[in-house]
Amino acid sequence: MASLLNNGTLLSVGLNQSTRTALLASQRGTIYDRNLTPLVNKTTRFRGVLYPQTDLLNLIQDDVTRENYLRLAAALEKQELLMTDMLDSTVMIRGLHTFRVPQRYDSTVSCAHLLGYLDESGLNGQTGMEKAYNTLLEQYAGKITVTYNVNGTGACQTDQPLEITNTIDRCKGGIQLTIDAEIQRYLEELASVYLPKGATTVLDAQTGEILACTSLPTFHPEQIQTSIEQQDGALINRLLSGYDCGSVFKIVTAAAALEYGVTPEQTYSCAGEITVGNTVFHCHNRLGHHTLDMKTAFAQSCNLYFIQLAQQIGGEALLNTASAFGLYDPIDLADGLSAPAAILPDLDQLYPATLANLSFGQGALLITPLHVAQLTAIIANDGIRNTPTAVLGTVDEQGKQTLTEKGRGERVLSETTATLLQEMMEMVVQSGTGTRAQPELSNAAGKTGTAQTGQMNGDQPVIQSWFTGYFPAESPRYIITVLAEDAENLGGDAQALFRDLADKLRYKP
C-alpha cells in the first residue's frame, strides 16, 4: 500500500497502478469582514512539487527548511514524488512547480472567539463560525492535485509530465461577517492595554450589527492545547457568558419606572443606607447623596434611589421591562453560537429585599456583555430594539455577495422614555460616575457598573467593572460595551477603553 507523501494525502490509486493522484495543497472557504477583507486565508505559503531527482533536490536545498530537506531526501531514496513547503515562490528551476496557497491563520488572529478553530485534521470546525458554517466552508474548499505515473514497484516515473489540477481559488468563496476589520484592530490594540481579562463589543447603533468584539485572554486557533494547559480560561467566549452587571441594570429600572408613570422629577433623600425587610442596604456614598431626582440619581448611581423606585413600581413592572429589553431571549449569532438569556429571579422570588438587590443589578442576576450592548442600543435608537447580528451573508468564489435578509426593529420603549434615558446617560459622562469615559473629540452617553460577585481572588473580592455607552451623543453611531473582569485586582479600565476607542472612531468614514 502506498504511503502518505511529504505532507500530501494520497487521493486515489488507478486500478492498473500506473497513475496516482496526490494532494499538494487544500484550503477551506474564507471568512470575510463587512468590506470583504479576509479574516482567515489572509496570507500565503508556498508549495512545491518535483520529480525525485538528485540534481533537482540539490538545486532547491537553499529554498526549503533543513527539516523539509531531510524529509525530501528520505522520499528521494524511495523514488517518491517530492512535495514540500517552499521558502518563496521565485525559484525558477526546470522541473519544479511552485504555487501560492492561502494559509488559514496568521501569527495573530483577530476576533478569534467569533471565528473559532478547527480540529486537528484542519478539516472540521470545532467552535465559532468555523463550526457554524462548516458545511459551507467545506463546499468552497479549493485544492491542488498532482497526477503522476508509477512503475510496477510504485516508484515515480520521471519520463512523463506531471498533470496538475488547480482549483485553489475556489476557497475565495465563504461567508461575510458584520465585523469591520479596521475597528476590530483598534479595539484589540486598546483592549491589550486596558483589559487583562474581560469582553468588549462595538455595535452599529442603528442596525445592531457587531462591528468588533473581543474576549480576553484570547487564543490562537493553532495553539489550542497551549491555551488549555495555561488554565486561564482563554477558550471561554466572555462576550457570550453571564456576569454580575451591577449598576448597568439601573438602565432597566429607570426605564421601568418611566414606562409605568413615574416622573423624572420625583425626588428621594439618600441618607447612605436603607433597611428593606431585615436587610440593610448601603449606597456607595456612605455619607448619602441627600436629595436627588431621577436624573441626578442615575448620573451619581445612587443605589438607594433605585431601591425605593423598584419598591414603588413593583417586581412585575421591572421584570416586564427586562423582557422588553430582550433579557429573557438568547441572542443567536449562528448555529451553536449564542449569548444565553439573562438569569433573573422569578416574580414569586421577588421579596422586598430581593427586589431591592435586583433594582441596582445585584443578587440573582447574570447577564452577558452582548445583552448589555443590546439594551444600550435600544436607548440610543430611540426605543427600537434590533437584535445583534454577526453575519451579513455569503460570498461565492467570484466575489458575488448574497446578503441575509434582515429582521425589522421592534419598538419596545416609548420614544419619550428613550429620550429621558438618553439625557440621563449623557449626564453620567458629563458630570456623573462616568466622566473618565468622556472622549476628547465628541460627546458620549453611558452607564457605569460595579458588581460584587461574592467570589475571591486570593484574599481580595472579585469586582466586575462595566462601562456601556454610545457616541456621538447627539446622533448615535456606535455602541461600545466593556466588561473589565476582576478589574480591581487585574487593573482593567472599562472607561478608558471606551474613551480612547471613541476617539479612534470619531473620524472613521
Coordinates of C-alpha atoms in Angstrom, one line a residue:
M1 CA 0.0 0.0 0.0
A2 CA 1.3 3.4 -0.9
S3 CA 2.3 5.7 1.9
L4 CA 1.4 9.4 2.5
L5 CA 3.7 11.6 0.5
N6 CA 5.5 14.5 2.2
N7 CA 2.5 16.2 3.8
G8 CA 0.3 15.3 0.8
T9 CA -2.6 12.9 1.1
L10 CA -3.0 10.1 -1.4
L11 CA -6.4 10.7 -3.0
S12 CA -6.7 7.7 -5.4
V13 CA -4.9 4.9 -6.9
G14 CA -5.6 3.8 -10.5
L15 CA -6.8 0.2 -10.9
N16 CA -3.8 -0.6 -13.1
Q17 CA -1.4 1.0 -10.6
S18 CA 0.0 3.2 -13.5
T19 CA -1.0 6.6 -12.2
R20 CA -1.5 8.1 -8.8
T21 CA -3.0 11.4 -7.7
A22 CA -1.8 13.2 -4.6
L23 CA -3.0 16.3 -2.8
L24 CA -0.4 19.1 -2.9
A25 CA -2.5 21.7 -1.0
S26 CA -6.0 22.4 0.0
Q27 CA -7.9 25.2 1.9
R28 CA -11.5 25.7 3.1
G29 CA -13.6 28.7 2.2
T30 CA -12.8 32.2 3.5
I31 CA -14.4 34.2 6.3
Y32 CA -14.6 37.9 5.4
D33 CA -15.3 41.1 7.2
R34 CA -18.1 43.5 6.1
N35 CA -15.7 45.1 3.5
L36 CA -14.6 41.7 2.1
T37 CA -11.3 41.9 3.9
P38 CA -10.3 38.3 4.7
L39 CA -10.2 37.4 8.4
V40 CA -8.7 34.0 7.5
N41 CA -6.8 32.9 4.4
K42 CA -5.2 36.4 4.6
T43 CA -1.6 35.3 3.8
T44 CA 0.0 32.7 1.7
R45 CA 2.6 30.0 1.9
F46 CA 4.4 28.3 -1.0
R47 CA 4.1 24.7 -2.0
G48 CA 6.4 23.0 -4.5
V49 CA 6.4 19.6 -6.3
L50 CA 9.1 18.0 -8.3
Y51 CA 10.3 14.6 -9.5
P52 CA 12.6 12.5 -7.3
Q53 CA 15.9 13.5 -8.9
T54 CA 19.0 14.2 -7.0
D55 CA 20.0 17.2 -9.2
L56 CA 16.6 18.9 -8.6
L57 CA 16.8 18.3 -4.9
N58 CA 20.2 19.8 -4.7
L59 CA 19.1 22.9 -6.6
I60 CA 16.3 23.7 -4.1
Q61 CA 18.2 22.9 -0.9
D62 CA 18.5 26.6 -0.1
D63 CA 14.8 27.2 -0.7
V64 CA 13.4 24.8 1.9
T65 CA 14.0 24.4 5.6
R66 CA 16.5 21.9 6.9
E67 CA 13.7 19.7 8.2
N68 CA 11.9 19.6 4.9
Y69 CA 15.2 18.9 3.0
L70 CA 15.8 15.8 5.1
R71 CA 12.3 14.7 4.6
L72 CA 12.7 15.1 0.8
A73 CA 16.0 13.3 0.8
A74 CA 14.3 10.3 2.5
A75 CA 11.5 10.4 -0.1
L76 CA 14.1 10.6 -2.9
E77 CA 15.6 7.3 -1.8
K78 CA 12.2 5.7 -2.2
Q79 CA 11.7 7.4 -5.5
E80 CA 8.5 9.1 -4.3
L81 CA 7.1 12.3 -5.7
L82 CA 8.6 15.2 -3.8
M83 CA 6.2 17.7 -2.3
T84 CA 7.2 20.4 0.2
D85 CA 6.7 23.8 1.6
M86 CA 9.0 26.3 0.0
L87 CA 10.5 29.4 1.5
D88 CA 9.4 31.5 -1.5
S89 CA 7.9 31.1 -5.0
T90 CA 10.6 32.9 -7.0
V91 CA 12.7 29.8 -7.6
M92 CA 12.9 29.2 -11.3
I93 CA 14.1 25.6 -11.8
R94 CA 13.0 23.4 -14.7
G95 CA 11.0 20.6 -13.3
L96 CA 9.9 22.4 -10.2
H97 CA 6.3 23.6 -9.9
T98 CA 5.5 26.2 -7.2
F99 CA 2.2 27.6 -6.0
R100 CA 0.9 30.2 -3.6
V101 CA -1.5 28.6 -1.2
P102 CA -3.7 30.5 1.3
Q103 CA -2.7 30.0 4.9
R104 CA -5.7 29.6 7.2
Y105 CA -4.4 31.7 10.2
D106 CA -1.7 34.4 10.6
S107 CA 0.6 34.5 13.6
T108 CA -2.1 36.8 15.1
V109 CA -5.8 36.2 14.6
S110 CA -8.5 38.9 15.1
C111 CA -11.8 38.1 16.9
A112 CA -10.6 34.5 17.5
H113 CA -13.6 33.6 19.6
L114 CA -16.0 34.6 16.9
L115 CA -14.1 32.8 14.2
G116 CA -13.4 29.7 16.3
Y117 CA -11.0 26.9 15.5
L118 CA -10.6 23.6 13.6
D119 CA -10.0 20.1 14.7
E120 CA -6.5 18.6 14.5
S121 CA -7.1 17.5 10.9
G122 CA -7.9 21.0 9.9
L123 CA -11.0 19.8 8.1
N124 CA -13.8 20.4 10.6
G125 CA -14.8 23.5 12.6
Q126 CA -15.0 22.9 16.3
T127 CA -16.2 26.3 17.6
G128 CA -17.4 29.7 16.4
M129 CA -18.1 30.5 12.7
E130 CA -15.8 27.7 11.7
K131 CA -18.2 25.2 13.2
A132 CA -21.5 27.1 12.4
Y133 CA -20.7 27.3 8.7
N134 CA -18.6 24.2 8.4
T135 CA -20.6 22.7 5.6
L136 CA -20.5 25.9 3.5
L137 CA -16.8 26.5 4.1
E138 CA -16.1 22.9 3.0
Q139 CA -18.2 23.3 -0.1
Y140 CA -15.9 26.2 -1.1
A141 CA -12.7 24.2 -0.4
G142 CA -10.1 24.6 -3.1
K143 CA -7.2 22.2 -3.8
I144 CA -4.2 21.5 -5.9
T145 CA -3.7 17.9 -7.0
V146 CA -0.8 16.2 -8.9
T147 CA -1.3 13.1 -11.1
Y148 CA 1.9 11.2 -12.0
N149 CA 3.0 7.8 -13.3
V150 CA 4.5 5.0 -11.3
N151 CA 6.1 1.7 -12.3
G152 CA 5.3 -1.7 -11.1
T153 CA 7.1 -1.2 -7.8
G154 CA 5.4 2.1 -7.1
A155 CA 8.4 4.2 -7.9
C156 CA 7.7 7.6 -9.5
Q157 CA 8.4 7.6 -13.3
T158 CA 10.1 10.8 -14.4
D159 CA 9.7 10.5 -18.1
Q160 CA 6.2 11.8 -18.3
P161 CA 5.0 15.3 -17.4
L162 CA 3.1 15.9 -14.2
E163 CA -0.7 16.6 -14.5
I164 CA -1.7 19.3 -12.2
T165 CA -5.2 20.4 -11.3
N166 CA -5.5 23.7 -9.5
T167 CA -8.9 24.8 -8.0
I168 CA -7.4 26.5 -5.0
D169 CA -9.1 29.8 -5.9
R170 CA -12.4 28.2 -5.1
C171 CA -11.6 28.9 -1.4
K172 CA -12.3 32.6 -2.1
G173 CA -16.0 31.7 -1.6
G174 CA -17.3 31.7 2.0
I175 CA -19.2 33.9 4.5
Q176 CA -19.2 37.6 5.1
L177 CA -19.4 38.8 8.7
T178 CA -20.6 42.2 10.1
I179 CA -17.1 42.7 11.6
D180 CA -15.2 45.8 10.4
A181 CA -11.5 44.7 10.4
E182 CA -10.2 48.2 11.0
I183 CA -12.5 48.8 14.1
Q184 CA -11.5 45.3 15.2
R185 CA -7.9 46.2 15.1
Y186 CA -8.5 49.4 17.0
L187 CA -10.4 47.5 19.7
E188 CA -7.8 44.8 20.1
E189 CA -5.0 47.3 20.4
L190 CA -6.8 49.1 23.2
A191 CA -8.0 46.0 24.9
S192 CA -4.4 44.8 25.2
V193 CA -3.7 48.0 27.1
Y194 CA -6.8 48.3 29.3
L195 CA -8.3 44.8 29.6
P196 CA -6.3 42.0 31.0
K197 CA -9.5 39.9 31.3
G198 CA -13.0 40.7 30.1
A199 CA -15.0 41.3 26.9
T200 CA -15.9 44.2 24.6
T201 CA -18.1 44.7 21.7
V202 CA -18.9 47.5 19.2
L203 CA -22.3 47.6 17.6
D204 CA -23.7 49.7 14.8
A205 CA -26.2 51.9 16.8
Q206 CA -28.9 51.8 14.1
T207 CA -28.7 48.1 12.9
G208 CA -27.3 46.2 15.9
E209 CA -24.6 44.7 13.6
I210 CA -21.5 43.6 15.5
L211 CA -18.6 45.7 14.1
A212 CA -15.9 44.4 16.5
C213 CA -15.7 42.1 19.6
T214 CA -13.1 40.7 21.9
S215 CA -12.8 38.2 24.7
L216 CA -9.7 38.2 26.8
P217 CA -7.5 36.4 27.3
T218 CA -7.6 35.3 23.7
F219 CA -6.1 32.3 22.0
H220 CA -4.5 31.2 18.7
P221 CA -6.6 28.7 16.7
E222 CA -3.5 26.6 16.0
Q223 CA -2.4 26.5 19.7
I224 CA -5.4 25.2 21.4
Q225 CA -3.6 22.7 23.6
T226 CA -1.3 25.5 24.9
S227 CA -4.4 27.5 25.9
I228 CA -5.9 24.5 27.7
E229 CA -2.6 23.9 29.6
Q230 CA -2.4 27.6 30.7
Q231 CA -5.7 27.2 32.5
D232 CA -6.6 30.9 32.1
G233 CA -10.0 30.5 30.5
A234 CA -8.8 31.7 27.2
L235 CA -11.2 29.5 25.3
I236 CA -14.2 30.9 27.1
N237 CA -16.1 33.5 25.0
R238 CA -16.7 36.1 27.7
L239 CA -18.9 38.2 25.3
L240 CA -21.4 35.3 25.4
S241 CA -21.1 34.5 29.1
G242 CA -23.2 35.7 32.0
Y243 CA -21.8 38.1 34.6
D244 CA -22.9 40.2 37.5
C245 CA -23.6 43.6 36.0
G246 CA -24.2 45.9 38.9
S247 CA -25.5 49.4 38.2
V248 CA -25.7 48.9 34.5
F249 CA -29.1 47.4 35.3
K250 CA -30.3 50.8 36.5
I251 CA -31.0 51.5 32.9
V252 CA -33.7 48.8 33.1
T253 CA -35.0 50.0 36.5
A254 CA -35.2 53.7 35.3
A255 CA -36.9 52.6 32.1
A256 CA -39.5 50.6 34.0
A257 CA -40.3 53.5 36.3
L258 CA -40.7 55.9 33.4
E259 CA -42.8 53.5 31.4
Y260 CA -45.1 52.9 34.5
G261 CA -45.7 56.6 35.1
V262 CA -43.0 57.8 37.5
T263 CA -41.8 61.3 36.5
P264 CA -38.0 62.0 36.4
E265 CA -38.6 64.9 38.8
Q266 CA -39.5 62.6 41.6
T267 CA -37.1 63.1 44.5
Y268 CA -35.7 61.0 47.3
S269 CA -33.4 61.8 50.1
C270 CA -30.4 59.4 50.3
A271 CA -29.1 59.0 53.8
G272 CA -26.4 56.5 52.9
E273 CA -28.4 53.4 53.9
I274 CA -31.9 51.9 53.9
T275 CA -33.5 48.9 55.6
V276 CA -35.7 46.7 53.5
G277 CA -37.3 43.9 55.4
N278 CA -34.5 42.7 57.7
T279 CA -31.7 43.7 55.2
V280 CA -29.7 46.9 55.4
F281 CA -28.6 48.3 52.0
H282 CA -25.8 50.8 51.6
C283 CA -25.2 53.4 48.9
H284 CA -21.7 53.5 47.5
N285 CA -21.7 57.0 49.0
R286 CA -21.9 56.0 52.7
L287 CA -22.5 59.7 53.7
G288 CA -25.5 59.8 51.4
H289 CA -26.4 61.8 48.3
H290 CA -29.1 63.8 50.1
T291 CA -32.0 64.9 48.0
L292 CA -31.9 64.0 44.3
D293 CA -34.2 63.5 41.4
M294 CA -34.1 60.5 38.9
K295 CA -31.6 62.1 36.5
T296 CA -29.2 63.0 39.2
A297 CA -29.6 59.7 41.0
F298 CA -28.8 57.9 37.7
A299 CA -25.8 60.1 37.0
Q300 CA -24.4 59.6 40.5
S301 CA -25.6 55.9 40.5
C302 CA -27.4 56.2 43.9
N303 CA -28.4 52.7 44.9
L304 CA -31.0 53.8 47.4
Y305 CA -32.9 55.9 44.9
F306 CA -33.4 52.9 42.7
I307 CA -34.3 50.6 45.6
Q308 CA -37.2 52.9 46.6
L309 CA -38.1 53.2 42.9
A310 CA -38.3 49.4 42.5
Q311 CA -40.4 49.1 45.6
Q312 CA -42.8 51.8 44.2
I313 CA -43.4 50.2 40.8
G314 CA -43.1 46.5 41.9
G315 CA -41.4 43.5 40.7
E316 CA -43.8 42.7 37.8
A317 CA -43.1 46.0 36.2
L318 CA -39.4 45.6 36.5
L319 CA -39.4 42.1 35.0
N320 CA -41.7 43.1 32.2
T321 CA -39.3 45.9 31.2
A322 CA -36.4 43.4 31.4
S323 CA -38.3 41.3 29.0
A324 CA -38.9 44.2 26.6
F325 CA -35.1 44.8 26.6
G326 CA -34.7 41.2 25.4
L327 CA -33.0 39.9 28.5
Y328 CA -35.2 36.7 28.5
D329 CA -34.2 35.9 25.0
P330 CA -30.9 34.3 23.8
I331 CA -29.1 36.2 21.1
D332 CA -28.3 33.7 18.3
L333 CA -25.4 34.8 16.1
A334 CA -25.2 31.5 14.3
D335 CA -25.9 27.8 14.8
G336 CA -24.4 26.9 18.1
L337 CA -23.1 30.4 18.7
S338 CA -25.4 32.4 21.0
A339 CA -25.5 34.5 24.2
P340 CA -27.8 32.8 26.7
A341 CA -30.7 34.6 28.1
A342 CA -30.1 36.5 31.3
I343 CA -30.7 34.8 34.7
L344 CA -33.2 36.8 36.7
P345 CA -35.3 35.9 39.7
D346 CA -38.8 34.8 39.1
L347 CA -41.7 37.1 40.1
D348 CA -42.6 34.9 43.1
Q349 CA -39.0 35.2 44.3
L350 CA -39.0 39.0 44.4
Y351 CA -39.5 39.6 48.1
P352 CA -38.8 43.2 49.1
A353 CA -35.0 42.6 49.8
T354 CA -34.6 40.5 46.6
L355 CA -36.3 43.2 44.6
A356 CA -34.1 45.8 46.2
N357 CA -31.0 43.9 45.1
L358 CA -32.2 43.5 41.6
S359 CA -33.0 47.2 41.3
F360 CA -29.3 48.0 41.2
G361 CA -28.1 44.9 39.4
Q362 CA -27.1 42.6 42.3
G363 CA -28.4 39.3 43.6
A364 CA -29.7 36.6 41.4
L365 CA -28.9 38.3 38.1
L366 CA -26.4 37.3 35.4
I367 CA -26.3 39.0 32.0
T368 CA -24.0 38.7 29.0
P369 CA -22.0 41.7 27.7
L370 CA -23.8 41.3 24.4
H371 CA -27.2 41.7 26.1
V372 CA -25.9 44.8 27.8
A373 CA -24.8 46.2 24.4
Q374 CA -28.3 45.4 23.1
L375 CA -30.1 47.2 25.8
T376 CA -27.7 50.2 25.4
A377 CA -28.6 50.2 21.7
I378 CA -32.3 50.3 22.5
I379 CA -31.8 53.6 24.3
A380 CA -29.5 55.1 21.6
N381 CA -32.0 54.0 18.9
D382 CA -35.0 55.9 20.5
G383 CA -36.6 52.7 22.0
I384 CA -36.2 50.4 18.9
R385 CA -34.8 47.0 19.6
N386 CA -32.5 45.4 16.9
T387 CA -31.1 42.0 17.9
P388 CA -27.3 42.0 17.4
T389 CA -26.2 40.1 14.4
A390 CA -22.8 38.9 13.2
V391 CA -23.4 37.6 9.6
L392 CA -24.1 39.7 6.5
G393 CA -24.3 36.8 4.1
T394 CA -22.3 34.6 1.8
V395 CA -19.8 35.2 -1.0
D396 CA -19.0 32.9 -4.0
E397 CA -15.5 32.4 -5.5
Q398 CA -16.1 35.3 -8.0
G399 CA -16.9 37.6 -5.1
K400 CA -20.7 37.8 -5.6
Q401 CA -22.5 38.5 -2.4
T402 CA -25.8 37.0 -1.2
L403 CA -27.0 39.0 1.8
T404 CA -29.0 37.6 4.6
E405 CA -32.4 39.1 5.0
K406 CA -32.5 41.5 8.0
G407 CA -35.2 41.5 10.6
R408 CA -37.1 44.7 11.3
G409 CA -36.5 46.6 14.5
E410 CA -39.3 46.4 17.2
R411 CA -40.3 49.3 19.4
V412 CA -40.0 48.2 23.0
L413 CA -39.9 51.5 24.8
S414 CA -41.7 54.8 24.2
E415 CA -39.7 57.4 22.4
T416 CA -40.3 59.7 25.4
T417 CA -38.7 57.2 27.8
A418 CA -35.8 56.6 25.5
T419 CA -35.2 60.4 25.2
L420 CA -35.2 60.8 29.0
L421 CA -32.7 57.9 29.4
Q422 CA -30.5 59.5 26.8
E423 CA -30.4 62.6 28.8
M424 CA -29.5 60.6 32.0
M425 CA -26.8 58.7 30.2
E426 CA -25.3 61.9 28.9
M427 CA -25.2 63.3 32.5
V428 CA -23.3 60.2 33.6
V429 CA -20.4 61.1 31.3
Q430 CA -20.6 64.8 31.7
S431 CA -20.9 65.1 35.5
G432 CA -21.5 61.7 37.0
T433 CA -19.7 58.4 37.7
G434 CA -18.5 58.1 34.0
T435 CA -16.6 61.3 33.5
R436 CA -13.4 59.4 32.6
A437 CA -15.2 57.9 29.6
Q438 CA -15.7 61.3 28.0
P439 CA -14.0 61.3 24.6
E440 CA -11.9 64.3 23.6
L441 CA -13.3 64.5 20.2
S442 CA -17.1 64.0 20.7
N443 CA -19.8 63.8 23.3
A444 CA -20.9 60.5 24.6
A445 CA -23.5 58.9 26.8
G446 CA -23.3 55.8 29.0
K447 CA -23.6 54.0 32.3
T448 CA -21.1 52.6 34.7
G449 CA -21.4 49.4 36.7
T450 CA -19.5 47.9 39.6
A451 CA -20.7 44.5 40.6
Q452 CA -19.9 42.5 43.7
T453 CA -19.6 38.8 42.8
G454 CA -19.1 37.1 46.2
Q455 CA -16.0 35.5 44.8
M456 CA -12.4 36.0 45.9
N457 CA -9.1 36.4 44.1
G458 CA -6.7 35.3 46.8
D459 CA -7.8 37.5 49.8
Q460 CA -9.4 40.2 47.6
P461 CA -13.0 40.3 46.4
V462 CA -13.7 39.9 42.7
I463 CA -15.3 43.0 41.3
Q464 CA -16.7 43.3 37.8
S465 CA -16.4 46.8 36.3
W466 CA -18.5 47.9 33.4
F467 CA -19.0 50.8 31.1
T468 CA -21.6 50.7 28.3
G469 CA -22.5 53.7 26.2
Y470 CA -22.7 55.3 22.7
F471 CA -21.4 58.2 20.7
P472 CA -21.8 60.8 19.4
A473 CA -24.4 61.5 22.0
E474 CA -26.4 63.8 19.7
S475 CA -26.5 61.3 16.8
P476 CA -25.5 57.8 18.0
R477 CA -23.4 55.8 15.6
Y478 CA -21.5 53.3 17.7
I479 CA -22.4 51.3 20.8
I480 CA -19.4 50.2 22.9
T481 CA -19.8 47.9 25.9
V482 CA -16.8 47.0 28.1
L483 CA -16.6 44.4 30.8
A484 CA -13.4 44.5 32.8
E485 CA -13.4 41.2 34.7
D486 CA -12.0 41.4 38.2
A487 CA -10.9 44.9 37.5
E488 CA -9.6 45.9 40.9
N489 CA -7.2 43.0 41.1
L490 CA -6.2 42.9 37.4
G491 CA -6.2 46.6 36.6
G492 CA -8.9 46.6 33.9
D493 CA -10.2 50.1 33.0
A494 CA -13.5 50.0 31.1
Q495 CA -14.0 53.8 30.9
A496 CA -10.6 54.5 29.5
L497 CA -11.0 51.8 26.8
F498 CA -14.4 53.4 25.8
R499 CA -12.9 56.9 25.7
D500 CA -9.9 56.0 23.6
L501 CA -11.9 53.8 21.2
A502 CA -14.4 56.6 20.7
D503 CA -11.7 59.0 19.8
K504 CA -10.2 56.5 17.4
L505 CA -13.5 56.0 15.6
R506 CA -14.6 59.7 15.6
Y507 CA -13.3 60.3 12.0
K508 CA -13.9 56.9 10.6
P509 CA -15.8 57.2 7.2

